Amino acid sequence: MNAITTTNAAVNAAANAIVELRQYTLRPGARDTLIELFEREFVTGQEAAGITLGGRFRDLDDPDRFVWLRSFPDMAARERALRAFYGGPVWQAHREAANATMLDSDDVLLLRGPGFAAPDTPGPVVATVCHPVDPEAFARHFERRLRPALTAAGSAPPAVYRTEQAENTFPALPVRTGEDVLVWFAAGEARPLPDLSSHLRSAPRRLRLEPVQRRQTFARRGSGVRPGPPAAAGRPARRRPRDA
């Protein structure tokens, strides 16, 4: 059993969880400020509310983007956990500091699939996002042809997701609607994909990500270290961040 499979089993044994893939656009230079705050306060804070935290990542191609995942057993559990966290003391105490780092926190895909943690092995992780012409047909193609090809090329996808079509029952946190995606994660550098143009509405989007390891964070609870002030904005906010 490889490191990714072992870690994922520890994060979420359910293979059919509700998963949020969250991509935040941040103010220039503010990413490490948010990561320090997130790792110090929001990991244990969300876990205490019943949320399973997955991987947290720096986007290697965009210094102002932070990507992370969290999962829930089902939609009802998601609503309960989000209400508990965002109405609770941890978020209320730190929401202003977190929102001060953000330009846009609404790029969220609501998915169904297994939990996914950052692997313990060094190196990047690649997330591939596809918009199929026919979601059911592409899901079959993925399992029959694409997954075996990726595995044979040394880029086995341990976590594969499809869009969750249920209504967002926590509208304070918007999710993307009107699209149907298939997403997978794989460790290592991005390998070339076969021609998928006949299956997809547009070219696959590939995110090259660097896992945030908790041992790499800048401070520990009780250390006396506090995050610095957020960097000044270098471009206007596209949307005012909500509870994130």
GROMACS .gro file of C-alpha atoms in nm:
model
  244
    1MET     CA    1   0.000   0.000   0.000
    2ASN     CA    2   0.152   0.333  -0.105
    3ALA     CA    3   0.179   0.647   0.107
    4ILE     CA    4  -0.113   0.825  -0.060
    5THR     CA    5  -0.352   0.533  -0.013
    6THR     CA    6  -0.250   0.494   0.351
    7THR     CA    7  -0.295   0.863   0.426
    8ASN     CA    8  -0.628   0.885   0.248
    9ALA     CA    9  -0.763   0.589   0.442
   10ALA     CA   10  -0.678   0.772   0.763
   11VAL     CA   11  -0.847   1.092   0.645
   12ASN     CA   12  -1.175   0.945   0.526
   13ALA     CA   13  -1.263   0.578   0.495
   14ALA     CA   14  -1.584   0.656   0.307
   15ALA     CA   15  -1.543   0.635  -0.070
   16ASN     CA   16  -1.859   0.831  -0.137
   17ALA     CA   17  -1.831   1.140   0.081
   18ILE     CA   18  -1.941   1.495   0.005
   19VAL     CA   19  -1.624   1.687  -0.079
   20GLU     CA   20  -1.560   2.057  -0.130
   21LEU     CA   21  -1.270   2.153  -0.356
   22ARG     CA   22  -1.205   2.514  -0.258
   23GLN     CA   23  -0.980   2.753  -0.453
   24TYR     CA   24  -0.910   3.093  -0.300
   25THR     CA   25  -0.767   3.392  -0.483
   26LEU     CA   26  -0.572   3.594  -0.228
   27ARG     CA   27  -0.429   3.941  -0.202
   28PRO     CA   28  -0.073   3.956  -0.335
   29GLY     CA   29   0.175   3.824  -0.078
   30ALA     CA   30  -0.093   3.710   0.167
   31ARG     CA   31  -0.086   3.334   0.106
   32ASP     CA   32   0.157   3.242   0.382
   33THR     CA   33  -0.033   3.462   0.626
   34LEU     CA   34  -0.353   3.270   0.555
   35ILE     CA   35  -0.180   2.931   0.566
   36GLU     CA   36  -0.025   3.007   0.904
   37LEU     CA   37  -0.362   3.113   1.043
   38PHE     CA   38  -0.541   2.821   0.880
   39GLU     CA   39  -0.303   2.558   1.016
   40ARG     CA   40  -0.292   2.711   1.363
   41GLU     CA   41  -0.663   2.772   1.413
   42PHE     CA   42  -0.888   2.632   1.139
   43VAL     CA   43  -0.772   2.271   1.115
   44THR     CA   44  -0.856   2.171   1.471
   45GLY     CA   45  -1.145   2.419   1.478
   46GLN     CA   46  -1.316   2.253   1.182
   47GLU     CA   47  -1.238   1.902   1.303
   48ALA     CA   48  -1.405   1.985   1.634
   49ALA     CA   49  -1.720   2.081   1.438
   50GLY     CA   50  -1.725   1.743   1.262
   51ILE     CA   51  -1.550   1.843   0.938
   52THR     CA   52  -1.285   1.616   0.788
   53LEU     CA   53  -0.996   1.820   0.653
   54GLY     CA   54  -0.822   1.697   0.340
   55GLY     CA   55  -0.519   1.830   0.157
   56ARG     CA   56  -0.415   2.194   0.171
   57PHE     CA   57  -0.201   2.320  -0.115
   58ARG     CA   58  -0.010   2.612  -0.262
   59ASP     CA   59  -0.076   2.653  -0.633
   60LEU     CA   60   0.268   2.628  -0.796
   61ASP     CA   61   0.160   2.839  -1.095
   62ASP     CA   62  -0.019   3.114  -0.903
   63PRO     CA   63   0.148   3.261  -0.592
   64ASP     CA   64  -0.183   3.412  -0.483
   65ARG     CA   65  -0.391   3.093  -0.487
   66PHE     CA   66  -0.462   2.856  -0.197
   67VAL     CA   67  -0.638   2.525  -0.266
   68TRP     CA   68  -0.787   2.290  -0.008
   69LEU     CA   69  -1.042   2.014   0.046
   70ARG     CA   70  -1.279   1.912   0.320
   71SER     CA   71  -1.537   1.635   0.338
   72PHE     CA   72  -1.858   1.529   0.511
   73PRO     CA   73  -2.047   1.198   0.531
   74ASP     CA   74  -2.355   1.347   0.359
   75MET     CA   75  -2.529   1.677   0.286
   76ALA     CA   76  -2.716   1.685   0.616
   77ALA     CA   77  -2.389   1.639   0.807
   78ARG     CA   78  -2.233   1.913   0.594
   79GLU     CA   79  -2.503   2.162   0.688
   80ARG     CA   80  -2.476   2.081   1.059
   81ALA     CA   81  -2.096   2.100   1.062
   82LEU     CA   82  -2.075   2.425   0.867
   83ARG     CA   83  -2.332   2.592   1.090
   84ALA     CA   84  -2.139   2.475   1.395
   85PHE     CA   85  -1.803   2.600   1.269
   86TYR     CA   86  -1.903   2.933   1.115
   87GLY     CA   87  -2.129   3.014   1.407
   88GLY     CA   88  -1.871   2.901   1.659
   89PRO     CA   89  -1.596   3.078   1.852
   90VAL     CA   90  -1.295   2.986   1.636
   91TRP     CA   91  -1.426   3.136   1.313
   92GLN     CA   92  -1.582   3.434   1.490
   93ALA     CA   93  -1.248   3.514   1.654
   94HIS     CA   94  -1.042   3.492   1.335
   95ARG     CA   95  -1.277   3.562   1.045
   96GLU     CA   96  -1.165   3.921   0.996
   97ALA     CA   97  -0.798   3.821   0.977
   98ALA     CA   98  -0.878   3.541   0.732
   99ASN     CA   99  -1.107   3.747   0.509
  100ALA     CA  100  -0.849   4.027   0.498
  101THR     CA  101  -0.621   3.796   0.297
  102MET     CA  102  -0.884   3.706   0.035
  103LEU     CA  103  -1.009   3.853  -0.290
  104ASP     CA  104  -1.235   3.563  -0.388
  105SER     CA  105  -1.342   3.259  -0.184
  106ASP     CA  106  -1.638   3.150  -0.399
  107ASP     CA  107  -1.456   2.918  -0.643
  108VAL     CA  108  -1.587   2.598  -0.488
  109LEU     CA  109  -1.675   2.267  -0.652
  110LEU     CA  110  -1.919   2.048  -0.459
  111LEU     CA  111  -1.818   1.691  -0.536
  112ARG     CA  112  -1.877   1.330  -0.435
  113GLY     CA  113  -1.589   1.090  -0.380
  114PRO     CA  114  -1.323   0.988  -0.128
  115GLY     CA  115  -1.140   1.220   0.107
  116PHE     CA  116  -0.793   1.321  -0.013
  117ALA     CA  117  -0.502   1.425   0.206
  118ALA     CA  118  -0.167   1.564   0.104
  119PRO     CA  119   0.072   1.270   0.057
  120ASP     CA  120   0.365   1.236   0.293
  121THR     CA  121   0.604   1.185   0.002
  122PRO     CA  122   0.782   1.495  -0.134
  123GLY     CA  123   0.688   1.644  -0.467
  124PRO     CA  124   0.388   1.806  -0.630
  125VAL     CA  125   0.029   1.689  -0.663
  126VAL     CA  126  -0.171   1.746  -0.981
  127ALA     CA  127  -0.546   1.799  -0.983
  128THR     CA  128  -0.714   1.755  -1.322
  129VAL     CA  129  -1.058   1.908  -1.376
  130CYS     CA  130  -1.261   1.792  -1.678
  131HIS     CA  131  -1.596   1.918  -1.812
  132PRO     CA  132  -1.742   1.622  -2.002
  133VAL     CA  133  -1.986   1.652  -2.290
  134ASP     CA  134  -2.165   1.344  -2.154
  135PRO     CA  135  -2.076   1.296  -1.784
  136GLU     CA  136  -2.195   0.935  -1.765
  137ALA     CA  137  -2.015   0.831  -2.083
  138PHE     CA  138  -1.695   1.003  -1.975
  139ALA     CA  139  -1.708   0.839  -1.631
  140ARG     CA  140  -1.724   0.501  -1.806
  141HIS     CA  141  -1.440   0.599  -2.038
  142PHE     CA  142  -1.233   0.709  -1.743
  143GLU     CA  143  -1.272   0.378  -1.561
  144ARG     CA  144  -1.227   0.157  -1.867
  145ARG     CA  145  -0.952   0.342  -2.052
  146LEU     CA  146  -0.812   0.649  -1.883
  147ARG     CA  147  -0.756   0.521  -1.528
  148PRO     CA  148  -0.563   0.212  -1.650
  149ALA     CA  149  -0.357   0.431  -1.885
  150LEU     CA  150  -0.272   0.677  -1.608
  151THR     CA  151  -0.179   0.394  -1.373
  152ALA     CA  152   0.044   0.231  -1.634
  153ALA     CA  153   0.219   0.566  -1.686
  154GLY     CA  154   0.298   0.592  -1.313
  155SER     CA  155   0.030   0.851  -1.236
  156ALA     CA  156  -0.239   0.641  -1.068
  157PRO     CA  157  -0.533   0.857  -0.947
  158PRO     CA  158  -0.614   0.757  -0.586
  159ALA     CA  159  -0.898   1.009  -0.560
  160VAL     CA  160  -1.162   1.065  -0.830
  161TYR     CA  161  -1.468   1.289  -0.792
  162ARG     CA  162  -1.784   1.379  -0.976
  163THR     CA  163  -2.016   1.676  -0.926
  164GLU     CA  164  -2.264   1.646  -0.640
  165GLN     CA  165  -2.597   1.765  -0.778
  166ALA     CA  166  -2.773   1.819  -0.444
  167GLU     CA  167  -2.884   2.170  -0.354
  168ASN     CA  168  -2.638   2.371  -0.148
  169THR     CA  169  -2.806   2.377   0.192
  170PHE     CA  170  -2.559   2.627   0.338
  171PRO     CA  171  -2.602   2.921   0.097
  172ALA     CA  172  -2.379   3.151   0.304
  173LEU     CA  173  -2.098   2.962   0.129
  174PRO     CA  174  -2.169   2.961  -0.247
  175VAL     CA  175  -2.064   2.674  -0.472
  176ARG     CA  176  -2.031   2.664  -0.848
  177THR     CA  177  -2.351   2.556  -1.023
  178GLY     CA  178  -2.458   2.474  -1.376
  179GLU     CA  179  -2.159   2.255  -1.453
  180ASP     CA  180  -2.077   1.886  -1.430
  181VAL     CA  181  -1.715   1.789  -1.371
  182LEU     CA  182  -1.493   1.489  -1.317
  183VAL     CA  183  -1.184   1.562  -1.106
  184TRP     CA  184  -0.890   1.347  -1.008
  185PHE     CA  185  -0.574   1.390  -0.806
  186ALA     CA  186  -0.240   1.221  -0.862
  187ALA     CA  187   0.103   1.258  -0.703
  188GLY     CA  188   0.403   1.365  -0.909
  189GLU     CA  189   0.458   1.591  -1.207
  190ALA     CA  190   0.180   1.626  -1.461
  191ARG     CA  191   0.200   1.349  -1.723
  192PRO     CA  192   0.071   1.410  -2.077
  193LEU     CA  193  -0.290   1.311  -2.126
  194PRO     CA  194  -0.431   1.135  -2.431
  195ASP     CA  195  -0.652   1.330  -2.667
  196LEU     CA  196  -0.981   1.381  -2.481
  197SER     CA  197  -1.128   1.644  -2.713
  198SER     CA  198  -1.412   1.420  -2.828
  199HIS     CA  199  -1.522   1.369  -2.465
  200LEU     CA  200  -1.482   1.719  -2.319
  201ARG     CA  201  -1.636   2.061  -2.362
  202SER     CA  202  -1.297   2.226  -2.312
  203ALA     CA  203  -0.938   2.130  -2.247
  204PRO     CA  204  -0.873   1.975  -1.904
  205ARG     CA  205  -0.761   2.221  -1.638
  206ARG     CA  206  -0.456   2.099  -1.450
  207LEU     CA  207  -0.355   2.244  -1.113
  208ARG     CA  208   0.005   2.188  -1.006
  209LEU     CA  209  -0.003   2.191  -0.627
  210GLU     CA  210   0.247   2.186  -0.342
  211PRO     CA  211   0.112   2.020  -0.026
  212VAL     CA  212   0.114   2.223   0.294
  213GLN     CA  213   0.257   1.999   0.564
  214ARG     CA  214   0.167   2.086   0.921
  215ARG     CA  215   0.532   2.057   1.021
  216GLN     CA  216   0.613   2.336   0.775
  217THR     CA  217   0.387   2.594   0.934
  218PHE     CA  218   0.531   2.904   1.092
  219ALA     CA  219   0.386   2.886   1.441
  220ARG     CA  220   0.224   2.651   1.687
  221ARG     CA  221  -0.067   2.717   1.917
  222GLY     CA  222   0.062   2.879   2.232
  223SER     CA  223   0.398   2.977   2.078
  224GLY     CA  224   0.325   3.347   2.112
  225VAL     CA  225   0.379   3.400   1.739
  226ARG     CA  226   0.101   3.586   1.564
  227PRO     CA  227   0.041   3.626   1.192
  228GLY     CA  228   0.162   3.951   1.044
  229PRO     CA  229  -0.074   4.203   0.890
  230PRO     CA  230  -0.217   4.110   0.551
  231ALA     CA  231  -0.035   4.244   0.249
  232ALA     CA  232  -0.182   4.549   0.083
  233ALA     CA  233  -0.407   4.475  -0.210
  234GLY     CA  234  -0.245   4.505  -0.550
  235ARG     CA  235  -0.569   4.466  -0.747
  236PRO     CA  236  -0.935   4.534  -0.671
  237ALA     CA  237  -1.143   4.263  -0.511
  238ARG     CA  238  -1.365   4.078  -0.757
  239ARG     CA  239  -1.609   3.966  -0.488
  240ARG     CA  240  -1.621   4.049  -0.123
  241PRO     CA  241  -1.518   3.736   0.071
  242ARG     CA  242  -1.791   3.577   0.277
  243ASP     CA  243  -1.750   3.322   0.549
  244ALA     CA  244  -1.482   3.108   0.386
   0.00000   0.00000   0.00000
